[in-house]
Short mmCIF file of C-alpha atoms and ligand atoms in Angstrom, two decimals:
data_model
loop_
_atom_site.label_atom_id
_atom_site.label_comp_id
_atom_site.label_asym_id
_atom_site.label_seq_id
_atom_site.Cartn_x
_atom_site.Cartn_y
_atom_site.Cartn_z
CA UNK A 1 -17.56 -21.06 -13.41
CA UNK A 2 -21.24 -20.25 -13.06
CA UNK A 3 -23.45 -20.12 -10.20
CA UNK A 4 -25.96 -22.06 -9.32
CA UNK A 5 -27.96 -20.93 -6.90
CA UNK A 6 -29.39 -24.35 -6.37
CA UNK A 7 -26.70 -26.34 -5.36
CA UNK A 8 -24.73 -25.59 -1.91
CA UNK A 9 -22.07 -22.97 -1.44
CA UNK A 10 -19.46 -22.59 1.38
CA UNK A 11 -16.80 -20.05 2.70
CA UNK A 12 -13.34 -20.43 0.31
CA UNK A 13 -11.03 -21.49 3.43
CA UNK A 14 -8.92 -18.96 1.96
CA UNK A 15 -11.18 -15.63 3.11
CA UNK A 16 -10.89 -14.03 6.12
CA UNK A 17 -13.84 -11.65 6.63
CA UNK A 18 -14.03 -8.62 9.29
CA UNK A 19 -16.85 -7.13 9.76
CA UNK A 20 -17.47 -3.10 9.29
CA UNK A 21 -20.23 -0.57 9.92
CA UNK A 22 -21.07 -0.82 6.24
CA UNK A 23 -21.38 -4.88 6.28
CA UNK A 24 -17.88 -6.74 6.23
CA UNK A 25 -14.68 -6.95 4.41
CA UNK A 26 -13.49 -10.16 2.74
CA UNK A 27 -10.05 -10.79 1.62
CA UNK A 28 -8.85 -13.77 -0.35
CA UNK A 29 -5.14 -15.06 0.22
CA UNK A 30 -4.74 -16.98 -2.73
CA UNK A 31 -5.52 -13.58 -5.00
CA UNK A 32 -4.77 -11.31 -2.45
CA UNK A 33 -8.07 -9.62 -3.57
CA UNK A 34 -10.09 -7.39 -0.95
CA UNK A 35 -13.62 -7.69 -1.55
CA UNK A 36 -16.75 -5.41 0.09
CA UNK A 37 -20.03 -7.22 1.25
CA UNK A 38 -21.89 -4.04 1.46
CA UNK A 39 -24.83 -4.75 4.01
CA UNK A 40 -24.97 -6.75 7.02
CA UNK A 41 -27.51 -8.95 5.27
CA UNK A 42 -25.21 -9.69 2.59
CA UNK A 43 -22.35 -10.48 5.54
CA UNK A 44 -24.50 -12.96 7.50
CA UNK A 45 -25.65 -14.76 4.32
CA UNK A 46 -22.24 -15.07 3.03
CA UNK A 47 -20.91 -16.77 6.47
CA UNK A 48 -23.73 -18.96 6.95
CA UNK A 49 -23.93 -19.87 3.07
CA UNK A 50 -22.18 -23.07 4.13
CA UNK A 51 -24.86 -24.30 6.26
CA UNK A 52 -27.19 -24.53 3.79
CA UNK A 53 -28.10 -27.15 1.22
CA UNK A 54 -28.55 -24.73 -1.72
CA UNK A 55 -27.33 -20.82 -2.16
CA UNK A 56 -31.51 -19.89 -2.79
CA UNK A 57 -32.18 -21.40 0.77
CA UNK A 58 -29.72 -20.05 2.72
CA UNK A 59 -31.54 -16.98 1.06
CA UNK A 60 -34.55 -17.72 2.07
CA UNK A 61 -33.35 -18.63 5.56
CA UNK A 62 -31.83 -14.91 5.94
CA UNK A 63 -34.71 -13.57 5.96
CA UNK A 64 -33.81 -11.15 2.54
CA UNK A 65 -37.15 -10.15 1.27
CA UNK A 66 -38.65 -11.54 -2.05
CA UNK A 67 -37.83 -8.53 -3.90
CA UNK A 68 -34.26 -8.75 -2.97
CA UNK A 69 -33.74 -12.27 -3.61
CA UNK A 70 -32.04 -11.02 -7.40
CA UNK A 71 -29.62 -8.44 -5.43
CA UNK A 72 -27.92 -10.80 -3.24
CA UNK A 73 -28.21 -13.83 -6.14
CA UNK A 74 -26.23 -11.62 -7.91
CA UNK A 75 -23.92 -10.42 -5.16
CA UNK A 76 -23.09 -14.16 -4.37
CA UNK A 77 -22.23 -14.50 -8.14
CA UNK A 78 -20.04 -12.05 -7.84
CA UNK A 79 -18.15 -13.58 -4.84
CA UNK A 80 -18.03 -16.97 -6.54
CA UNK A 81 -16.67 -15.56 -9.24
CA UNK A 82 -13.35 -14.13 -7.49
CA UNK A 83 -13.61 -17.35 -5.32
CA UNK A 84 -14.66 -15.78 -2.60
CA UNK A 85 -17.36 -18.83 -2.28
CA UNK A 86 -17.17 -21.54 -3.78
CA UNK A 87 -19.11 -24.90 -4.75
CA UNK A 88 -19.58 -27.57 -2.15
CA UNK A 89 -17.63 -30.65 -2.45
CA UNK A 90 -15.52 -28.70 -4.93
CA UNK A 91 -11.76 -28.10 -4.22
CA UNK A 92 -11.29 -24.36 -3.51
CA UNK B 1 -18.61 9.71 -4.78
CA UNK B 2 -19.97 6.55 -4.15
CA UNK B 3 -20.70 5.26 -0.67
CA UNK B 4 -18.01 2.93 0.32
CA UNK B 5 -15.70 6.24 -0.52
CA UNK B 6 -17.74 8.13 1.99
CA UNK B 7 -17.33 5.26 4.58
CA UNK B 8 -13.61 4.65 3.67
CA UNK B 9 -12.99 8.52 4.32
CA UNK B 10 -14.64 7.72 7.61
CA UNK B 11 -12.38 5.18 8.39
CA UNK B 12 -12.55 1.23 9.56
CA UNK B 13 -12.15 -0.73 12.69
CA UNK B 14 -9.06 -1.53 11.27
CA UNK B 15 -6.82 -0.51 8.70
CA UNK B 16 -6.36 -2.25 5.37
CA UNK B 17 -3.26 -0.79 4.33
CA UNK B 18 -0.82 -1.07 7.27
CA UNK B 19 2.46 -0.60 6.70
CA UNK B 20 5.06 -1.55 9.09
CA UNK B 21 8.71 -0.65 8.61
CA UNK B 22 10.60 -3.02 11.18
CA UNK B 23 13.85 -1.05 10.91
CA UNK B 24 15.68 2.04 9.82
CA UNK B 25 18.80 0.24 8.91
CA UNK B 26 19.54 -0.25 5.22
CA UNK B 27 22.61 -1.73 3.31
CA UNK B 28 21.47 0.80 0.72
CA UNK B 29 20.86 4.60 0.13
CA UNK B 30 18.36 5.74 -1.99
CA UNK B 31 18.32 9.41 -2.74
CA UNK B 32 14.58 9.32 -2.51
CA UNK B 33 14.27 6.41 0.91
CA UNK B 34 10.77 7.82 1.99
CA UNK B 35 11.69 7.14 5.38
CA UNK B 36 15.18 8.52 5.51
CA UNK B 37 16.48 5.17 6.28
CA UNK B 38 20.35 4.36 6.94
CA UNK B 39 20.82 3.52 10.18
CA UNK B 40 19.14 1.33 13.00
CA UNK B 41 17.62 3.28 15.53
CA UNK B 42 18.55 1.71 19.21
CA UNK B 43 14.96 2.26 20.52
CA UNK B 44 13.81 -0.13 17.76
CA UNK B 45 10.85 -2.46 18.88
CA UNK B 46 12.24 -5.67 19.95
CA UNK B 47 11.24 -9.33 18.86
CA UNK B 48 8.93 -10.04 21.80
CA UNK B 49 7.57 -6.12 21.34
CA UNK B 50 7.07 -6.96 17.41
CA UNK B 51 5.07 -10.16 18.66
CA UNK B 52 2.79 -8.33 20.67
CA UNK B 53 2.24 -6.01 18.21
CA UNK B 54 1.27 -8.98 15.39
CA UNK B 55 -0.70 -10.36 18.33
CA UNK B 56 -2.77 -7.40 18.05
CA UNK B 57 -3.03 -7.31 14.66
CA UNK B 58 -4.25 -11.03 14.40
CA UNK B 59 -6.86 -9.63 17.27
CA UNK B 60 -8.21 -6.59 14.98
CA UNK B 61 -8.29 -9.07 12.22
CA UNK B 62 -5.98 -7.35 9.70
CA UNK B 63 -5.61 -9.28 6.77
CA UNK B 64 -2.31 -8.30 6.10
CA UNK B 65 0.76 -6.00 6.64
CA UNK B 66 3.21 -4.52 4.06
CA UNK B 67 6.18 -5.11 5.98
CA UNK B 68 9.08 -2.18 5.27
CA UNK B 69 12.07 -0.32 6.57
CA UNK B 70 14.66 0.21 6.24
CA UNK B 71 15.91 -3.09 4.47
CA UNK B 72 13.29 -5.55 6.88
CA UNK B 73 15.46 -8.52 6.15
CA UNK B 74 18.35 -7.22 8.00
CA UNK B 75 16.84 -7.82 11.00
CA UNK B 76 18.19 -11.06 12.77
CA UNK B 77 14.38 -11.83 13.60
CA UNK B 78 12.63 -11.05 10.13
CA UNK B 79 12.06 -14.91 9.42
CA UNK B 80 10.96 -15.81 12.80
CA UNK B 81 9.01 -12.77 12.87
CA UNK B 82 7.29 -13.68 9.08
CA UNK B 83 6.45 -17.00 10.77
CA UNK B 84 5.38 -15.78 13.57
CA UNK B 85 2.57 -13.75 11.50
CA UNK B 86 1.73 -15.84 9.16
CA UNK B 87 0.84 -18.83 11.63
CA UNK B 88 -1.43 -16.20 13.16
CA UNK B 89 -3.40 -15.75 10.01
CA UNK B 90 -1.45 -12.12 9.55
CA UNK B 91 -0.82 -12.40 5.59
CA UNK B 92 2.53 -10.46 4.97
CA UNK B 93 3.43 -8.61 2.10
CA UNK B 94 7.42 -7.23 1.94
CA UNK B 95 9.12 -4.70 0.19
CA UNK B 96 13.17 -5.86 -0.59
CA UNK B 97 16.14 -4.19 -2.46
CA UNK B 98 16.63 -8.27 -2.90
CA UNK B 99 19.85 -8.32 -1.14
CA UNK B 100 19.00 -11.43 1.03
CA UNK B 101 16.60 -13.31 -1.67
CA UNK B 102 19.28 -15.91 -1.90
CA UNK B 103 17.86 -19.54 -3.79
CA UNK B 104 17.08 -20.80 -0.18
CA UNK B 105 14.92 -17.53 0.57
CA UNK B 106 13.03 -17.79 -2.24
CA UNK B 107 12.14 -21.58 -1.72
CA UNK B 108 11.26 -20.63 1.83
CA UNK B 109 8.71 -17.84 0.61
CA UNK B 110 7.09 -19.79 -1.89
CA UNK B 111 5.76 -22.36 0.56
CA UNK B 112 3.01 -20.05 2.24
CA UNK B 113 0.35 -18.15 0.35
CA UNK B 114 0.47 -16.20 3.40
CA UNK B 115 3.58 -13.93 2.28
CA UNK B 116 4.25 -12.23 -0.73
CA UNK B 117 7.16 -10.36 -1.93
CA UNK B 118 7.66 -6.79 -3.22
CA UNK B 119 11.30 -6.32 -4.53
CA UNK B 120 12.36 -2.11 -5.31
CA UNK B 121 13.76 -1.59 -8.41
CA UNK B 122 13.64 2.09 -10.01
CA UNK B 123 15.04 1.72 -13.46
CA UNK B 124 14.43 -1.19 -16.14
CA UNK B 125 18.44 -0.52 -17.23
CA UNK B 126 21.31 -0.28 -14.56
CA UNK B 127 22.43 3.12 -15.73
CA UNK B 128 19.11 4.63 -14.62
CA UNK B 129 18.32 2.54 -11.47
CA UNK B 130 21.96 2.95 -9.99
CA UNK B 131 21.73 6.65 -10.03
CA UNK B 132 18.94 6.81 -7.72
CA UNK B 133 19.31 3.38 -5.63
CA UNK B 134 22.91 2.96 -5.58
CA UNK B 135 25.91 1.22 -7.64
CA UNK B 136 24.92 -2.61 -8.24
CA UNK B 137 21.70 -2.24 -6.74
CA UNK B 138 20.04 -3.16 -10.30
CA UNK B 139 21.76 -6.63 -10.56
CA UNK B 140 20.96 -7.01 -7.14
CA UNK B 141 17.30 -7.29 -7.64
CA UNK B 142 17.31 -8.98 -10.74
CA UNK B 143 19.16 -11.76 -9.24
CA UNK B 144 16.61 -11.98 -6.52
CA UNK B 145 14.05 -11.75 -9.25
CA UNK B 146 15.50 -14.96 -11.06
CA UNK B 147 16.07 -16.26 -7.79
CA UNK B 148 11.96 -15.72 -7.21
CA UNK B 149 11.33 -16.83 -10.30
CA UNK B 150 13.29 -19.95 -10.51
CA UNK B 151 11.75 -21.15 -7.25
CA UNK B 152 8.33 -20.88 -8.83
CA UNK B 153 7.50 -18.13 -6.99
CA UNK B 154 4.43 -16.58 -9.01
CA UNK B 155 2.86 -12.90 -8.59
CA UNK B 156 5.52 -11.66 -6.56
CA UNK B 157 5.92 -7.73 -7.34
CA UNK B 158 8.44 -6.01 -8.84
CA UNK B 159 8.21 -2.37 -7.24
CA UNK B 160 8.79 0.98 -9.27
CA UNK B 161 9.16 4.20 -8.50
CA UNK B 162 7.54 6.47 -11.02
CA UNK B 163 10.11 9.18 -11.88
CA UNK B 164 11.58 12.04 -14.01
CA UNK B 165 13.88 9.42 -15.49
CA UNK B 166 12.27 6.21 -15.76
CA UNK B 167 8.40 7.25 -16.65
CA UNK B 168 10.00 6.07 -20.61
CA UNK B 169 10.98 2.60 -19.72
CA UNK B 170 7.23 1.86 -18.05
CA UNK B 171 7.25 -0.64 -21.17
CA UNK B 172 10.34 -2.44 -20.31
CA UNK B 173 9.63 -2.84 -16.52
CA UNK B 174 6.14 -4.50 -17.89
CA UNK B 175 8.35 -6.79 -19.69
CA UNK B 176 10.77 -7.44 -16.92
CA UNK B 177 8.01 -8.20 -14.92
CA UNK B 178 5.92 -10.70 -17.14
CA UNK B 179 9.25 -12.67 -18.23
CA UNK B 180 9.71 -13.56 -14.24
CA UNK B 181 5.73 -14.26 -13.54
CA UNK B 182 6.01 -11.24 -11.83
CA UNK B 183 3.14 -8.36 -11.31
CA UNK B 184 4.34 -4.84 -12.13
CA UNK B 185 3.60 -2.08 -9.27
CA UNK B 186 3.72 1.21 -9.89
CA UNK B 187 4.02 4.19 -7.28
CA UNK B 188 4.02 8.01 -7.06
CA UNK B 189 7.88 9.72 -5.99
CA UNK B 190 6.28 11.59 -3.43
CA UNK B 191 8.43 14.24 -1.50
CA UNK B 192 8.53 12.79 1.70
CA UNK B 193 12.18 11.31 3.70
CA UNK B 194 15.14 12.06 1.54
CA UNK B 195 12.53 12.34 -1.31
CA UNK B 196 11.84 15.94 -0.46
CA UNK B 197 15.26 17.09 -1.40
CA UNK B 198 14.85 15.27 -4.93
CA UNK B 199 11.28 15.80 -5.49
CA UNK B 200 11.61 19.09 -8.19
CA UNK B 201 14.29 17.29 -9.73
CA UNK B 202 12.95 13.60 -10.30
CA UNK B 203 9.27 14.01 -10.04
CA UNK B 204 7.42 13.89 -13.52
CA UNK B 205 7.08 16.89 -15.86
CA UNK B 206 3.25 17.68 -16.24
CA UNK B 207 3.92 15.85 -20.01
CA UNK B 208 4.98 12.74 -18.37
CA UNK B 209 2.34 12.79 -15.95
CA UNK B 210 -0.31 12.71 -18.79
CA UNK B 211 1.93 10.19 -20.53
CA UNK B 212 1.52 7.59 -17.62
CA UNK B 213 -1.74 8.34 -16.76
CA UNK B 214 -2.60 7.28 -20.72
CA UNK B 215 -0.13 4.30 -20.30
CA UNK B 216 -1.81 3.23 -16.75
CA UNK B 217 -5.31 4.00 -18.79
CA UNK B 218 -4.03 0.65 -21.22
CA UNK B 219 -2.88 -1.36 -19.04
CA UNK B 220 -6.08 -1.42 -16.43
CA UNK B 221 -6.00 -3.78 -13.71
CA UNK B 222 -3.03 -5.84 -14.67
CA UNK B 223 -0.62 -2.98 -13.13
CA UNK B 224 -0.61 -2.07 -9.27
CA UNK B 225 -0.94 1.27 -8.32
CA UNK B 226 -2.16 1.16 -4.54
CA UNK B 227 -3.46 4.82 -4.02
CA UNK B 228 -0.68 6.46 -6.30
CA UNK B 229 -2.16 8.21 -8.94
CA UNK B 230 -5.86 9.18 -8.16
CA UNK B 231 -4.77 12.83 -8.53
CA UNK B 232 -4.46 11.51 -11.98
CA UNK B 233 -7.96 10.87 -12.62
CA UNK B 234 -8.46 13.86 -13.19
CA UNK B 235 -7.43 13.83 -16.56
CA UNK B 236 -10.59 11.87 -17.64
CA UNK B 237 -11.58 8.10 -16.15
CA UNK B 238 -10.96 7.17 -12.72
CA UNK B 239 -7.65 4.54 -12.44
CA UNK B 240 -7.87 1.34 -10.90
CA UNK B 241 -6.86 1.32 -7.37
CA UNK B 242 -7.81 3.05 -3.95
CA UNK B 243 -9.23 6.52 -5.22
CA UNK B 244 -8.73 8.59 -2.18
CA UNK B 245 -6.29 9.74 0.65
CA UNK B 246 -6.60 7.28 3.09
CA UNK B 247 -3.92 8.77 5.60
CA UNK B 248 -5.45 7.74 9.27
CA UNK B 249 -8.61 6.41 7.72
CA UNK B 250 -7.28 2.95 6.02
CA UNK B 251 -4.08 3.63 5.69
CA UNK B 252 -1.52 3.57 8.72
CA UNK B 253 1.99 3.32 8.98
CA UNK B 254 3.73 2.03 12.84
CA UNK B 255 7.56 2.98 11.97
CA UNK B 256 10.39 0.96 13.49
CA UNK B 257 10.35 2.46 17.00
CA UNK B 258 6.34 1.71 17.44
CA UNK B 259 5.25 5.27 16.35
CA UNK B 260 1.65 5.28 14.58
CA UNK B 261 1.68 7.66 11.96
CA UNK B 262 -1.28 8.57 9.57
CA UNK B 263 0.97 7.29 6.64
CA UNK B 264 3.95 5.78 5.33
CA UNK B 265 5.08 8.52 3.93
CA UNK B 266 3.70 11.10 6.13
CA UNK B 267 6.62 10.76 9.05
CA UNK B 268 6.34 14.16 10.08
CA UNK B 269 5.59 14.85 14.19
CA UNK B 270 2.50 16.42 12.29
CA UNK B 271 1.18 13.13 11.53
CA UNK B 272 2.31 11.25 14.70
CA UNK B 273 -0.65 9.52 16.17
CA UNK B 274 0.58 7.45 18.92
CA UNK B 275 3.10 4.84 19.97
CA UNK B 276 2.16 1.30 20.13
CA UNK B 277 4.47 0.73 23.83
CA UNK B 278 3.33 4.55 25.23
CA UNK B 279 0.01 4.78 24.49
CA UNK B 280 -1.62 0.98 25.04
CA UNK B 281 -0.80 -0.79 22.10
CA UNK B 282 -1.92 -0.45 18.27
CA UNK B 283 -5.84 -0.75 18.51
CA UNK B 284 -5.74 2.38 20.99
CA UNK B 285 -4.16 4.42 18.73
CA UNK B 286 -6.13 3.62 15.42
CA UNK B 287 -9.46 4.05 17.47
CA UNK B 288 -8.86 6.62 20.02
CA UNK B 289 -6.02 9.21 18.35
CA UNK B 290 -7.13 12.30 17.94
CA UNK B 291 -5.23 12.86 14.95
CA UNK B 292 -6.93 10.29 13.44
CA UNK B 293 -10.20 11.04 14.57
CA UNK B 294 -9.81 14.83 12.66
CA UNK B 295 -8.68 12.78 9.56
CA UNK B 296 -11.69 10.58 9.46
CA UNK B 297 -13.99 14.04 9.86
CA UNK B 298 -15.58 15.47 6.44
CA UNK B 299 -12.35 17.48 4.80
CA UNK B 300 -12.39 20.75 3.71
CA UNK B 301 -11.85 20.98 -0.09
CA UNK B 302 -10.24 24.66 0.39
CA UNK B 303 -9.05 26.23 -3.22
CA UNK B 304 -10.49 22.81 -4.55
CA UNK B 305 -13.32 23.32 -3.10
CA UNK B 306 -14.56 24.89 -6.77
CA UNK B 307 -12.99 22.95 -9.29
CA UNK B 308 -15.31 20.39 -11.62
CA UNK B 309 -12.78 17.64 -11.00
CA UNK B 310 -12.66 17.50 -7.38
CA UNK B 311 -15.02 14.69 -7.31
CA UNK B 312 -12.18 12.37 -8.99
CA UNK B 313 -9.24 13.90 -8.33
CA UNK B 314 -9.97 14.62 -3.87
CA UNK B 315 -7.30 17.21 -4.05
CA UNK B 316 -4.50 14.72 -4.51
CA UNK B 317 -2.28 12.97 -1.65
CA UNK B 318 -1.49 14.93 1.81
CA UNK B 319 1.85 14.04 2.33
CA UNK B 320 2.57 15.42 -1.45
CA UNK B 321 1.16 18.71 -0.12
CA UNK B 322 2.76 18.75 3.33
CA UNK B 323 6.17 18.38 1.87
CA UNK B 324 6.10 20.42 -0.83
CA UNK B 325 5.18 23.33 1.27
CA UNK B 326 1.42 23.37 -0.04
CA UNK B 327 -1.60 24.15 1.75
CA UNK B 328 -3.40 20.63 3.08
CA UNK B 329 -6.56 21.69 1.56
CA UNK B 330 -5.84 22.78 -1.50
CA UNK B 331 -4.55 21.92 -4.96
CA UNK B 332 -1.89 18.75 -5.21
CA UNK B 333 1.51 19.82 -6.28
CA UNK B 334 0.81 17.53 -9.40
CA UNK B 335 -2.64 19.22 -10.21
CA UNK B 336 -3.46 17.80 -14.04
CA UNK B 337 -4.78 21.53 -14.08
CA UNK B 338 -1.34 23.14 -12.94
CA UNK B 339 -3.42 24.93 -10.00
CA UNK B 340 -0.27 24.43 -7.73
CA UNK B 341 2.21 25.37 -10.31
CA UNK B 342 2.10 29.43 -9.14
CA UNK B 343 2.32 28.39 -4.94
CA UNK B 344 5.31 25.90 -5.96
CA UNK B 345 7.22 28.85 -7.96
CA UNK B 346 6.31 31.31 -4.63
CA UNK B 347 7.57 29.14 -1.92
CA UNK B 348 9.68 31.26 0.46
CA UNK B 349 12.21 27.87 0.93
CA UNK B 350 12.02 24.25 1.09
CA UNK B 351 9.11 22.58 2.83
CA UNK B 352 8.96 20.72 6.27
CA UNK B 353 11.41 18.07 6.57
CA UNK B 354 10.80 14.61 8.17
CA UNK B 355 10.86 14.40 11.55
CA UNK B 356 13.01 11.74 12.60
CA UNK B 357 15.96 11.52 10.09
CA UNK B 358 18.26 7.98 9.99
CA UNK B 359 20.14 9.09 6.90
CA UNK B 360 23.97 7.72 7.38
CA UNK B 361 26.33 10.18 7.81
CA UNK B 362 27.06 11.04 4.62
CA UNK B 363 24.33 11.89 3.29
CA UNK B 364 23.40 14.04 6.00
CA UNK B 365 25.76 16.61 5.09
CA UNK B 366 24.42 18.17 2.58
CA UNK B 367 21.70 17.44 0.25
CA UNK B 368 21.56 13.70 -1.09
CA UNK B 369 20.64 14.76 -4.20
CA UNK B 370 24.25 15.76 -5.29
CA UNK B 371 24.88 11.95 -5.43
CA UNK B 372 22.17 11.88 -8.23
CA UNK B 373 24.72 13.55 -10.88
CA UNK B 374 27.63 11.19 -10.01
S1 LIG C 1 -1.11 11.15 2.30
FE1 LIG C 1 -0.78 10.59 0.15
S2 LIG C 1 0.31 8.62 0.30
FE2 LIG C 1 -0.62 8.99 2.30
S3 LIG C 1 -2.61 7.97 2.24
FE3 LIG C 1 -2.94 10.10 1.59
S4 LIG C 1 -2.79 10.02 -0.65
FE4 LIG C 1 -1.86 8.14 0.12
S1 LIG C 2 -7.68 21.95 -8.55
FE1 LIG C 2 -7.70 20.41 -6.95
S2 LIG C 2 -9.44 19.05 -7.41
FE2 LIG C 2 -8.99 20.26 -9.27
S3 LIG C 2 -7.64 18.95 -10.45
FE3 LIG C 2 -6.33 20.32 -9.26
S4 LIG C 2 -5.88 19.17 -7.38
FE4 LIG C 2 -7.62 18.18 -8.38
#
């Protein structure tokens, strides 16, 4: 699965995330896989990814500077691809 | 060292390996039972006690606990307690000789993603298993294996013991695992419990260790090693898997009584943080100990201190260290570079022995170990 960072992303329901000093911790149920969001940037985007029409905008909304944007595209590419987000409207 | 090593050494709010070993009693008697296991201890943390302590846990947001003993299933309340966790949001992982994985236990675990299953087995034949974990303790997990298996149970772990005898059938458990869905885990015979009496006889010859490190090498991610082998890395590229000590730092064991100990296999008074009834409950003791705070300090590297491969290899595990007699900062008895080899042949006597002992009877007397040449 790709990602798209123009169509909308949410939370898998199966991630629990606790946040650190460094950013958070994520941890998947279904793979039992423990996953590091390593800024507190990255932590706020990826739990308020789902209130956001597209990936980009939610993005834009958290206030990542321009010549970031690429970083955290490619950290939430990452996460999508161990399911740690996944597609709207898709089953998780 | 990359940063998120630097910040694991300085420890989380929370740990992310917890281990919790609900009892000391055991139908079984492995000559190497890490935490001298045998029989229940009567100060043993009771149901409503355990549930306070998950409530805690569900607070702080672990995302799991590897649930031990002892045998954990022997415990009249282990189901209600799994429940109990699970419902909470507390995933549970648990280590079995497979005695109680009936048919009917197996189609209860496989209905929540919540708990997964870890079942001991420490030879891929009977002949070498039974020698360390008992007579008919082989069949006994493979039963609960197929039992696992046949319920559709996928991913659920099938839990080795890396020693002396068995590092040649590392093959064979692969197999064994695959043919049941299973995931292969594979962990270091460290000298701690009963271990330490067996340690110079079952751990692996410096060969072997280069043998598994080359075989764990192959086999990548697709084999479990927790924090095992980073001593290991050494040899060349760093292993898959937690590449540091995380004793006190992410790593935590609460023993059946509700002691907090730095590790699972560090129960040593040495290592003894806290208790979770004494001393205000589970969160107090990970944050406040003082034990723990030391342990999340910068660590002195010591004879290590010099060596080109401390970078990978941290100085090894501990509790390795601590039992064996060693120095804490200093070489690990398993050094790739055999920087230990000369303070293991000079040890005036055994080292420290655990703390609290629950070894039946028998094996008490006398060192366990003379049940390994039966
Ligand atoms: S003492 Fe050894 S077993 Fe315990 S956390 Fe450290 S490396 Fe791991
Ligand atoms: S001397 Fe210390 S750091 Fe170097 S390989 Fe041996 S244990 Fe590791």
């Amino acid at each position: 699965m790709g990602f798209d960072s123009g169509r909308a992303w949410r939370l898998s329901p199966q991630v629990a995330i606790r946040p650190e000093g460094f950013g958070a911790l994520a941890y998947h149920y279904g793979s039992r896989r423990l996953s590091f969001l390593k800024s507190s940037e990255l932590r706020d985007l990826v739990l308020s990814i789902g209130d956001h029409p597209s990936a980009g905008e939610a993005i834009a909304a958290g206030g990542i500077p321009d010549g970031q944007r690429e970083r955290y595209e490619s950290a939430l590419a990452t996460l999508a691809d161990s399911g740690m987000i996944v597609a709207a409207g898709r089953a998780s | 060292m990359n940063g998120l090593t630097t910040r694991f050494e300085r420890g989380l709010d929370a740990p992310i390996c917890l281990t919790w070993e609900l009892t000391y009693a055991c139908n079984l008697a492995c000559v190497h039972c890490l935490s001298s296991s045998g029989r229940r201890d009567p100060r043993e943390l009771t149901t409503a006690q355990c549930e306070a302590v998950l409530d805690e846990l569900q607070r702080m947001q672990v995302f799991y606990v590897n649930i031990g003993g002892g045998e954990p299933t022997v415990r009249r309340d282990f189901w209600h307690l799994l429940d109990y966790a699970t419902e909470r949001g507390v995933g549970v992982k648990f280590s079995t000789n497979g005695s109680r994985i009936d048919p009917d236990a197996a189609a209860r675990l496989v209905s929540t993603e919540y708990v997964d299953v870890q079942i001991s087995l420490d030879g891929a034949t009977a002949e070498v298993n039974d020698r360390v974990r008992g007579p008919g303790s082989h069949e006994t997990a493979l039963t609960a294996m197929r039992n696992l298996s046949d319920a559709g149970f996928r991913d659920f772990k099938l839990s080795v013991v890396v020693t002396r005898e068995n590092v040649d059938q590392l093959d064979r458990f692969k197999e064994l695992a695959d043919e049941h869905g299973a995931q292969l885990r594979l962990t270091r015979l460290r000298p701690s419990g009963r271990g330490a009496y067996v340690w110079d006889e079952l751990h692996p010859t410096a060969d072997q260790q280069r043998e598994l490190y080359e075989w764990l090498i192959l086999h990548g991610e697709t084999v479990l090693t927790g924090d095992s082998f980073f001593h290991l890395s050494a040899f060349g590229e760093p292993l898959p898997g937690l590449n540091l000590c995380g004793a006190g730092r992410v790593v935590c064991l609460i023993d059946p009584v509700g002691d907090v100990y730095a590790c699972p296999f560090a129960i040593h008074d040495e290592f003894l943080a806290g208790n979770v009834l004494r001393d205000g409950g589970f969160e107090r003791v990970w944050a406040g100990s003082e034990l723990f705070r030391e342990l999340r300090e910068p660590q002195s590297a010591g004879a290590c201190g010099s060596c080109g491969l401390y970078d990978a290899c941290r100085g090894g595990c501990m509790a390795a260290k601590f039992f064996t007699g060693l120095p804490l900062e200093g070489p690990d008895p398993e050094c790739v570079l055999g920087n230990a080899e000369e303070a293991l042949r000079q040890r005036p006597g055994p080292g420290p022995r655990p703390s609290p002992d629950h070894s039946r009877p028998r094996i008490l007397n006398g060192s366990p170990a003379a049940s390994l040449r039966v």
